Coordinates of C-alpha atoms in Angstrom, one line a residue:
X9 CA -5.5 17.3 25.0
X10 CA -8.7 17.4 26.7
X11 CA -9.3 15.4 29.7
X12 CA -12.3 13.4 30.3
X13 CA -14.2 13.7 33.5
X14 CA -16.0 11.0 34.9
X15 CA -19.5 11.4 35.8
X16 CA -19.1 10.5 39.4
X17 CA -16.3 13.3 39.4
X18 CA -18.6 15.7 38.1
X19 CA -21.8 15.1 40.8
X20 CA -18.9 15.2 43.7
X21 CA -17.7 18.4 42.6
X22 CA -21.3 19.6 42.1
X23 CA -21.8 18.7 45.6
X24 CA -18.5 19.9 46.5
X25 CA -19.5 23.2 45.0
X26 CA -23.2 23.9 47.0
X27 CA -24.8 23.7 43.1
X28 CA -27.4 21.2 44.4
X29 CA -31.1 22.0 44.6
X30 CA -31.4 22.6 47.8
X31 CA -28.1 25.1 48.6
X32 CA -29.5 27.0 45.4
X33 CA -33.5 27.1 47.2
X34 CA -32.0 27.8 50.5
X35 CA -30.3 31.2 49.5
X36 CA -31.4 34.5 47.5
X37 CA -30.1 34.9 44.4
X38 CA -28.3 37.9 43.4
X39 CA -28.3 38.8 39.5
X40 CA -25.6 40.4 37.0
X41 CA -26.3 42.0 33.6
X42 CA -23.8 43.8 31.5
X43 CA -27.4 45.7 30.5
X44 CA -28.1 46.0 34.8
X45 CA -27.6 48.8 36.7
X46 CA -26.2 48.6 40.7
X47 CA -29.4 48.7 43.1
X48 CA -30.3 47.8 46.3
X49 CA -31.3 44.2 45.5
X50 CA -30.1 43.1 42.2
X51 CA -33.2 40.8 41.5
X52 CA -33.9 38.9 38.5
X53 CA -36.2 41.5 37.7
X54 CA -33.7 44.5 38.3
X55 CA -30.1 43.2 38.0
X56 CA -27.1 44.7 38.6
X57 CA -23.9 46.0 36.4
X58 CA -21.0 44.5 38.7
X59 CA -20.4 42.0 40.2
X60 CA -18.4 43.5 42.9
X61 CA -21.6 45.8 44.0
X62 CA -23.7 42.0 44.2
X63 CA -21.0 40.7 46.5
X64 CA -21.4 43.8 48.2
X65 CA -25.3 43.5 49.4
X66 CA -25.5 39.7 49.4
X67 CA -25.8 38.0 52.7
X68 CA -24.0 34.9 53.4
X69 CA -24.7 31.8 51.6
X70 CA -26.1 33.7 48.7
X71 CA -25.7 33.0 45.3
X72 CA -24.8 36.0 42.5
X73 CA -25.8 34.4 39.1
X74 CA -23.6 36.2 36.0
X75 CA -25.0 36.6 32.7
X76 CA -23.1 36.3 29.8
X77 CA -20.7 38.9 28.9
X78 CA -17.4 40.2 30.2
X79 CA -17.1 42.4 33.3
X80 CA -13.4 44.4 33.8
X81 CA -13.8 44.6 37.4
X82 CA -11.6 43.3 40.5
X83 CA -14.1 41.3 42.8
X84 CA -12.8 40.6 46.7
X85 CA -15.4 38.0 48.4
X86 CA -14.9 38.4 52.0
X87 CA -18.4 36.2 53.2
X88 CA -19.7 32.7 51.8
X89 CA -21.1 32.5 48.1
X90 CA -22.0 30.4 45.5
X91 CA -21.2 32.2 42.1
X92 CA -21.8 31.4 38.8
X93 CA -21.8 32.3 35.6
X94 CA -23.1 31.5 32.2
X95 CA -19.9 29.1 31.1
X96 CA -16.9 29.5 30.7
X97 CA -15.7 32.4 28.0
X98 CA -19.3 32.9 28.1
X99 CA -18.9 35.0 31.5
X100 CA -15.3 36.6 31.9
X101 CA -14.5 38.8 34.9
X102 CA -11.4 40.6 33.2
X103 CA -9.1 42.7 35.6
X104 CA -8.8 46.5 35.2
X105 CA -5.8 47.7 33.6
X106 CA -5.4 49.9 36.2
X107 CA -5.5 47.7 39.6
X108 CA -6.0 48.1 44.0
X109 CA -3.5 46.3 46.2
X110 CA -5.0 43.9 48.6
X111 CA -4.2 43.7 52.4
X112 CA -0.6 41.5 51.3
X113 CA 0.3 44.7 48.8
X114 CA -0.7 42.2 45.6
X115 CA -3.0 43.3 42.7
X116 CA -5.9 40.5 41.8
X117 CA -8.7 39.9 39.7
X118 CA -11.0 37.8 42.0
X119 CA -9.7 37.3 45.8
X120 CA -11.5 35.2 48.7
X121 CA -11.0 36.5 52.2
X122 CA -11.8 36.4 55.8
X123 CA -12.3 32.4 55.7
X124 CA -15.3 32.8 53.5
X125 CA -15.8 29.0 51.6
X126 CA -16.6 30.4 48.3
X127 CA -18.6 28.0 45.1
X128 CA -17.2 29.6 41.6
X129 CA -18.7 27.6 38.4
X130 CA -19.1 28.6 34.8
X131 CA -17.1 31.6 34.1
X132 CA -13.6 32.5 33.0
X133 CA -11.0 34.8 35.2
X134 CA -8.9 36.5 32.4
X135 CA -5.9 39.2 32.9
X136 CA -6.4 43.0 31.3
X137 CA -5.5 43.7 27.8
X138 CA -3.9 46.7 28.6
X139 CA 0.0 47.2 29.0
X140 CA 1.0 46.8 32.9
X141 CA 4.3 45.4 34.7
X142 CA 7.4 47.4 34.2
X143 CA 10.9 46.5 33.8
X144 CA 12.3 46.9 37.2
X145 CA 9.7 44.5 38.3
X146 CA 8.6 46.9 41.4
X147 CA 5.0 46.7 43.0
X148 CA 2.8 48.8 40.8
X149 CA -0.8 48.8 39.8
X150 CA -0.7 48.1 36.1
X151 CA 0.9 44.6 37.2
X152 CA -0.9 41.5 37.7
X153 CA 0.4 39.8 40.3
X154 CA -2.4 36.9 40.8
X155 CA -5.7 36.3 38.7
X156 CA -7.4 34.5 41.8
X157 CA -5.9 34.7 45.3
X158 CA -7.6 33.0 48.2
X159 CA -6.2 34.3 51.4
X160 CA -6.8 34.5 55.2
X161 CA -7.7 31.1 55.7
X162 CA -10.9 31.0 53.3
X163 CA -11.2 28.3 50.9
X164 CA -12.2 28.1 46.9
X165 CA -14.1 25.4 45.4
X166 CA -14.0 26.5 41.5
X167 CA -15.4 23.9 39.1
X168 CA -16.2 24.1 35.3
X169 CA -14.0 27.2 34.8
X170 CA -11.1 28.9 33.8
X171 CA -8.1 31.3 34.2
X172 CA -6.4 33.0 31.4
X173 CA -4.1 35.7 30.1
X174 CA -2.5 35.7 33.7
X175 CA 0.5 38.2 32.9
X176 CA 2.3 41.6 32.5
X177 CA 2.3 43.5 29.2
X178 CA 5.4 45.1 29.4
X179 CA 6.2 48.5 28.3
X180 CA 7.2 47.8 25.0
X181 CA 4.7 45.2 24.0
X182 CA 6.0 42.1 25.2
X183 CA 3.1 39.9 27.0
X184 CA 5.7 38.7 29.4
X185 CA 7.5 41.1 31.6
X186 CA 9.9 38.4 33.1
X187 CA 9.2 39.3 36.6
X188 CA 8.8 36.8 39.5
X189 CA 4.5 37.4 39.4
X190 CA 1.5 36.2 37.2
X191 CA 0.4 33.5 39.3
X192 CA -3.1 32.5 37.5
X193 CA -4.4 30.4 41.3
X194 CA -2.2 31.6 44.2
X195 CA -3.3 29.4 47.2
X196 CA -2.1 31.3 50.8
X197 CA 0.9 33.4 50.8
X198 CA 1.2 35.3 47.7
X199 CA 4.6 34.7 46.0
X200 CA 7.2 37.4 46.9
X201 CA 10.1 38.0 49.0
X202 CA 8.8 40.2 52.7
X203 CA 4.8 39.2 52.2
X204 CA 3.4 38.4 55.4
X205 CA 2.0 34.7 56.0
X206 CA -1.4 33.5 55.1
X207 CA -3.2 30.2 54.7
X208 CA -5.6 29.4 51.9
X209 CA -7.6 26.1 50.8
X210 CA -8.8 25.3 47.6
X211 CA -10.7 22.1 45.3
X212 CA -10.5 23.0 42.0
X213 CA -12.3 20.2 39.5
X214 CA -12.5 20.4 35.6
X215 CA -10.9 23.6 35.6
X216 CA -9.1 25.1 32.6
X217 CA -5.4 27.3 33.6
X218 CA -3.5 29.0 30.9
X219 CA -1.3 31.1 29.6
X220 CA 0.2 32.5 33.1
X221 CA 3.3 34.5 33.8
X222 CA 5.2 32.5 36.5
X223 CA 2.7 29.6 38.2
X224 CA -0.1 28.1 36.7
X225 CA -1.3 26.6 40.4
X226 CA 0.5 27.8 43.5
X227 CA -0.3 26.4 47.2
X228 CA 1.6 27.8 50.1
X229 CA 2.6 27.9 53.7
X230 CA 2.1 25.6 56.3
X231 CA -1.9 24.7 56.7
X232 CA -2.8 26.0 53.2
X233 CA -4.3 22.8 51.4
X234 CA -4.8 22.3 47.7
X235 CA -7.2 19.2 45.8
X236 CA -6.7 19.7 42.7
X237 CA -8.4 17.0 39.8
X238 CA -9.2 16.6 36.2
X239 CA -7.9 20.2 35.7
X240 CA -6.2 21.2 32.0
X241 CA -3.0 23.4 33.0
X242 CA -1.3 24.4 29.5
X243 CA 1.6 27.5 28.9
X244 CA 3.8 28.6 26.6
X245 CA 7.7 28.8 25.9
X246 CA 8.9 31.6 27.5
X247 CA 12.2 33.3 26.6
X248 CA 12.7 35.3 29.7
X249 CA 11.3 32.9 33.1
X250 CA 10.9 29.6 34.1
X251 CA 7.3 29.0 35.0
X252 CA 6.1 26.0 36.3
X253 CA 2.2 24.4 35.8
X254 CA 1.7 23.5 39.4
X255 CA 3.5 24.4 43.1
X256 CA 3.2 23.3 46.4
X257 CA 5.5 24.9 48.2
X258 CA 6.4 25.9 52.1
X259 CA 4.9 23.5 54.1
X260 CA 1.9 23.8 52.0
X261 CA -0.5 20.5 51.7
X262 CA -1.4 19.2 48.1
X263 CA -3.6 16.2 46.3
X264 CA -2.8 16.5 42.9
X265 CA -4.2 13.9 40.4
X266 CA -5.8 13.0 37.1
X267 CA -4.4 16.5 35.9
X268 CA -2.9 17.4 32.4
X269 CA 0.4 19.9 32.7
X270 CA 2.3 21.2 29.2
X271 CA 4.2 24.2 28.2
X272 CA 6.4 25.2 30.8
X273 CA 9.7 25.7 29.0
X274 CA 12.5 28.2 29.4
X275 CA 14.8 29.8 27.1
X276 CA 15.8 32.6 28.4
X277 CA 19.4 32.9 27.2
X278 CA 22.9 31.9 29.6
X279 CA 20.4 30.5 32.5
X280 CA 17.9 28.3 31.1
X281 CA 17.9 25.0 28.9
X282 CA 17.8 21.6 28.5
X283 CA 20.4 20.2 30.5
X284 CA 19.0 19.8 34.5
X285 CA 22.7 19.5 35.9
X286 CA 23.5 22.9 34.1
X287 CA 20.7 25.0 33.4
X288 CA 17.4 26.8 35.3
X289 CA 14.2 24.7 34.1
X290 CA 11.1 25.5 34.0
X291 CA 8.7 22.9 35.9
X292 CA 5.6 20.9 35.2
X293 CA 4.4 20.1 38.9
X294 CA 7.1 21.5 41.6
X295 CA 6.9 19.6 45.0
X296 CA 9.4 22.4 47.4
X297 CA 9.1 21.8 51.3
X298 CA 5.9 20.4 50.8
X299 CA 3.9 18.8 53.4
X300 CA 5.0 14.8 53.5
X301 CA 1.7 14.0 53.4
X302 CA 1.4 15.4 49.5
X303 CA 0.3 13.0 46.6
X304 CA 1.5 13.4 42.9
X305 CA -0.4 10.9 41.2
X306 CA -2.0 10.1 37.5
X307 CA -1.3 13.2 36.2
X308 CA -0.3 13.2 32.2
X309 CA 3.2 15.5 32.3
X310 CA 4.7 16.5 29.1
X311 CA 6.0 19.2 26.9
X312 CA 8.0 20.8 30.0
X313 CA 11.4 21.5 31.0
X314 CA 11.6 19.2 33.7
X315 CA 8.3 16.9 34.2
X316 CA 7.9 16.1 38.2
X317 CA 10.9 18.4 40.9
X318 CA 10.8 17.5 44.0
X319 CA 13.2 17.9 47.2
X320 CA 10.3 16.2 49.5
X321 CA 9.5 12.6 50.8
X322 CA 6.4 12.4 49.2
X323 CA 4.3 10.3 47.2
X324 CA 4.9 10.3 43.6
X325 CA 2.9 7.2 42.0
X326 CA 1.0 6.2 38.1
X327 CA 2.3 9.2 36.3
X328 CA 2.7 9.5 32.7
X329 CA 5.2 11.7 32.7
X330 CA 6.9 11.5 28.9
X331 CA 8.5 13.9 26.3
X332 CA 9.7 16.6 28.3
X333 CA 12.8 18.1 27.2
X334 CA 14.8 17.3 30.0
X335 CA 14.0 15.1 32.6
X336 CA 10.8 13.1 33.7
X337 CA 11.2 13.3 37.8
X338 CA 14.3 15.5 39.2
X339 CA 14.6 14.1 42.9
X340 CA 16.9 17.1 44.4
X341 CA 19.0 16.4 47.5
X342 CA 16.7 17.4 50.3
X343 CA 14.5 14.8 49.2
X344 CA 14.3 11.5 51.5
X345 CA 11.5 8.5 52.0
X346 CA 10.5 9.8 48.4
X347 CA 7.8 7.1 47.4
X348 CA 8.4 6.7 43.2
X349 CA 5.9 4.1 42.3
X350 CA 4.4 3.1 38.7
X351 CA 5.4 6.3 37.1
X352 CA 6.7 5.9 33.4
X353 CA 9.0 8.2 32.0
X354 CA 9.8 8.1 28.7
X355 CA 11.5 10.0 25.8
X356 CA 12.4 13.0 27.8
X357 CA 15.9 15.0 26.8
X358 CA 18.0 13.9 28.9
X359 CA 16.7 11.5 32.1
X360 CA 14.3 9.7 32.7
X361 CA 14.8 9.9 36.6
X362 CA 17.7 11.5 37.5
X363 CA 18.8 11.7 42.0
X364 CA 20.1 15.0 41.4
X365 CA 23.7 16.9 43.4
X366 CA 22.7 19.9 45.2
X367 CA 21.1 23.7 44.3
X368 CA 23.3 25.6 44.1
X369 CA 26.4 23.9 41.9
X370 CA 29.3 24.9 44.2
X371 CA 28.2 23.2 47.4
X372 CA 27.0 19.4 45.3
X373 CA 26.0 17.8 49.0
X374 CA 24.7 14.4 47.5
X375 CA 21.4 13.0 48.1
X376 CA 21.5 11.1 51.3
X377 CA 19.4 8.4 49.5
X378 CA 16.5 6.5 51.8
X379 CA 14.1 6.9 48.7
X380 CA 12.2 4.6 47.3
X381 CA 11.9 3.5 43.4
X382 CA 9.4 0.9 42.9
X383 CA 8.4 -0.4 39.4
X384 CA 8.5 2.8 37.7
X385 CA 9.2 2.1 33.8
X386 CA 11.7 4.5 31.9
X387 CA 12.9 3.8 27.9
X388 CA 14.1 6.1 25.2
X389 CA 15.5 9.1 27.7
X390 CA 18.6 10.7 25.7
X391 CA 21.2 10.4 28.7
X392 CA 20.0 7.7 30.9
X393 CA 16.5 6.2 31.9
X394 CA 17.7 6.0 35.2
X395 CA 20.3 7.9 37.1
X396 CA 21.7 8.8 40.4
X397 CA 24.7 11.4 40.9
X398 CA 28.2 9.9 42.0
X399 CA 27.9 9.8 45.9
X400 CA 24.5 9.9 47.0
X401 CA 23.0 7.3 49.5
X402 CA 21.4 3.9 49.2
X403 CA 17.4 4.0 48.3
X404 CA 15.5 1.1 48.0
X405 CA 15.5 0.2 44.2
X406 CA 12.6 -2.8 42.9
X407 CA 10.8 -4.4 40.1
X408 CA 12.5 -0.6 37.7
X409 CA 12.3 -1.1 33.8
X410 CA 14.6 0.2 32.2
X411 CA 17.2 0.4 28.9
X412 CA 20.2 2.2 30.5
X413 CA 21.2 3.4 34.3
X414 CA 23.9 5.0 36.1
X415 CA 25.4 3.7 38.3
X416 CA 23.8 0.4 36.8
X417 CA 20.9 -1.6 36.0
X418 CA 21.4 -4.1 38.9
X419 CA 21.6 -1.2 41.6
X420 CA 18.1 0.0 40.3
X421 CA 16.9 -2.9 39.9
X422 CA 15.5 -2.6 36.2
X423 CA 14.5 -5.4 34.0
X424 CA 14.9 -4.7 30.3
X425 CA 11.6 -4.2 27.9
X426 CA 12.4 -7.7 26.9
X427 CA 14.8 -5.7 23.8
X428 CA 17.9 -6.9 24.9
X429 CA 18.9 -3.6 26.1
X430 CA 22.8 -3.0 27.2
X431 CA 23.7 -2.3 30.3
X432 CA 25.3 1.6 30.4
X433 CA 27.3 1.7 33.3
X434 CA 30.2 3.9 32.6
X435 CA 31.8 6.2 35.5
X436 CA 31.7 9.8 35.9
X437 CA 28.6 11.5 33.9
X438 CA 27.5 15.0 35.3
X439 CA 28.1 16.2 38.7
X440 CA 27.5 19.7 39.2
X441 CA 24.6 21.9 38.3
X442 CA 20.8 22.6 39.6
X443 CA 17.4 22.4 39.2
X444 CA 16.1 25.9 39.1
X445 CA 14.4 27.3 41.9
X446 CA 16.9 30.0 42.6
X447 CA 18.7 32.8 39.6
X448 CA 17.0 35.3 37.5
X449 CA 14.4 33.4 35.6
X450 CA 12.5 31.0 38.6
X451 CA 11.0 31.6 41.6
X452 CA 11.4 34.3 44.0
X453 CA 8.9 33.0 47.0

């Protein structure tokens, strides 16, 4: 499915972006050619061959315009830029198979640095076609740890564009190595275990994210901000880790709306599956220590493990979050003054909205409750539309619509859809299990 973008949408990201007249008069324009050679100006009459090398002599506020064609190349912008390219797949910046570390030990196609604002537009970031990764998962430069990293406190605005093919191609063919990297946007600290801290910011409008190894969209640490809108975020079943579309993580800062998010689903065998009390899932949008002042709202969510996880009190309003296979919104136990407002959840596996026990199964501390459910509308889930586990606190519970609910359709609240649904109130149902954030197949940040 394609979103549409409003027109108003698109002349605020232009504006967002620097495209306008006047940032475009006001700076010299670099120029790229697969049929250039590198020079000492990399004018329109004499363009260069990398793009790297036009970085490289550009002053700030410069713009380096990219001709069609594909350039295998790792760029690092460490100064303010507008760049742009001819559209997207039109212009590709493909990684190297063979790949430099940056300062945090990561390898990258495109990095922003130094708190440069960088303007990206028209062009597609796509992983190497060469094999890379490794089975033991260790730091190495055939592996693709992130397509586009923006680090040290600079910020990205990317519009009209696309990342692709962000992944390992393991030693014996396989596209997906399984390890905890492929992260297509990484937004401050790079995922992994020991990597120093970093803040990033980054607006990404109409911008197409697919096929990625672990995150689709990943914003973290404290003071790293993500606006992310009217961006397509689309993966595929994986049999061996559980990926999820879009993170905010760590402290980390997100507006995330009027976005599409499919695919993520894991099967890796003994850890992952459908049931969210007993298995690793893989996520659509993953709210984990977030900033409280992060919004989840209007995106379409479906075709995932588990649609909306989050252990935050944030805002979580006007979703259509249907059809995934196990749950629509996962609320975890750390989470309290969660705002659920006006999201609709229907047909997933197994719940609709489900107040989940604890992560990790043998220590099921309930949720202390405080949340609040207000006219959200849930029908057609396998298990129940509507459930919280046995012993967690009191939330605050109005105007729900609903078919069945544990630990009943009074405590939430829910009015029927005028079907005469029953009221499923039976005891027990499942106590122990996790969402999956921790074991071999999800996230190791």
């Amino acid at each position: 499915m394609r979103l549409r973008i409003p027109l108003l949408a698109v002349v605020g990201a232009l504006a967002l972006c620097g495209l306008g007249a006047s940032a475009a008069s006001a700076s010299t324009t670099r120029y790229v050619s697969t049929s250039g050679t590198d020079n000492a100006t990399c004018d329109s009459a004499n363009p260069c061959r990398t793009v790297q090398h036009a970085v490289s002599i550009a002053g700030p506020g410069d713009t380096v315009r990219i001709a069609a064609g594909t350039y295998t190349e790792q760029v690092l912008i460490p100064k303010n830029l507008t760049v742009l390219g001819a559209g997207i797949d039109s212009t590709t910046i493909k990684g190297p198979d063979v790949k430099t570390f940056d300062a945090f030990g990561k390898t990258y196609i495109v990095e922003t640095t130094s708190g440069a604002t960088v303007n990206v537009a028209g062009l597609t970031v796509s992983g190497p076609s060469g094999p890379g990764g490794g089975l033991d998962c260790a730091p190495n430069s055939l592996s693709l740890d992130m397509g586009v990293a923006v680090v040290n406190n600079s910020t990205l605005n990317m519009f009209n564009a696309a990342v692709r093919k962000i992944y390992d191609i393991d030693p014996v063919g396989a596209k997906n190595s399984g390890c905890q990297r492929g992260d297509a946007v990484s937004i401050g600290k790079p995922g992994g275990i020991g990597v120093p801290l970093t803040t990033g910011h980054a607006n990404l409008a109409g911008v197409v994210v697919n096929d990625y190894q672990k995150d689709g969209v990943a914003a973290r640490t404290a003071g790293t901000t993500l606006n992310q809108a009217y961006t397509q975020v689309v993966n595929q079943p994986s049999s061996v880790i559980a990926s999820n579309g879009i993170e905010v993580l760590d402290g980390a800062a997100g507006q995330v709306r009027r976005n599409s998010v499919t695919g993520n689903e894991c099967n890796l065998a003994v850890y992952c599956g459908p049931d969210p009390f007993n298995n690793t899932e893989a996520s659509g949008i993953l709210s984990f220590a977030a900033d409280p002042s992060t919004t989840i709202a209007e995106n379409q969510v479906s075709a995932n493990d588990m649609g909306v996880y989050t252990d935050d009190g944030i805002r979580i309003a006007d979703n259509q979050i249907n059809d995934n296979r196990a749950t629509g919104i996962y609320v975890d136990t750390d989470a309290t003054k969660l705002h659920a407002t006006q999201n609709t959840t229907n047909r997933d596996g197994y719940y609709g909205i489900a107040i989940g026990p604890a992560f990790p199964p043998d220590f099921p501390t309930p949720n202390p409750g405080g949340n609040f459910f207000i006219g959200n509308t849930a029908f057609g889930n396998t298990k129940y539309d509507l459930y919280q586990s046995p012993g967690s606190g009191p939330n605050v519970n109005r105007n729900n619509r609903c078919a069945t609910a544990f630990p009943s359709r009074t405590y939430w609240d829910c009015r029927s859809n005028g079907g005469g649904e029953r009221d499923d109130s039976p005891g027990g149902g499942p106590r122990h299990g996790h969402h999956g954030d921790g074991g071999p197949a999800n996230r190791n940040d």
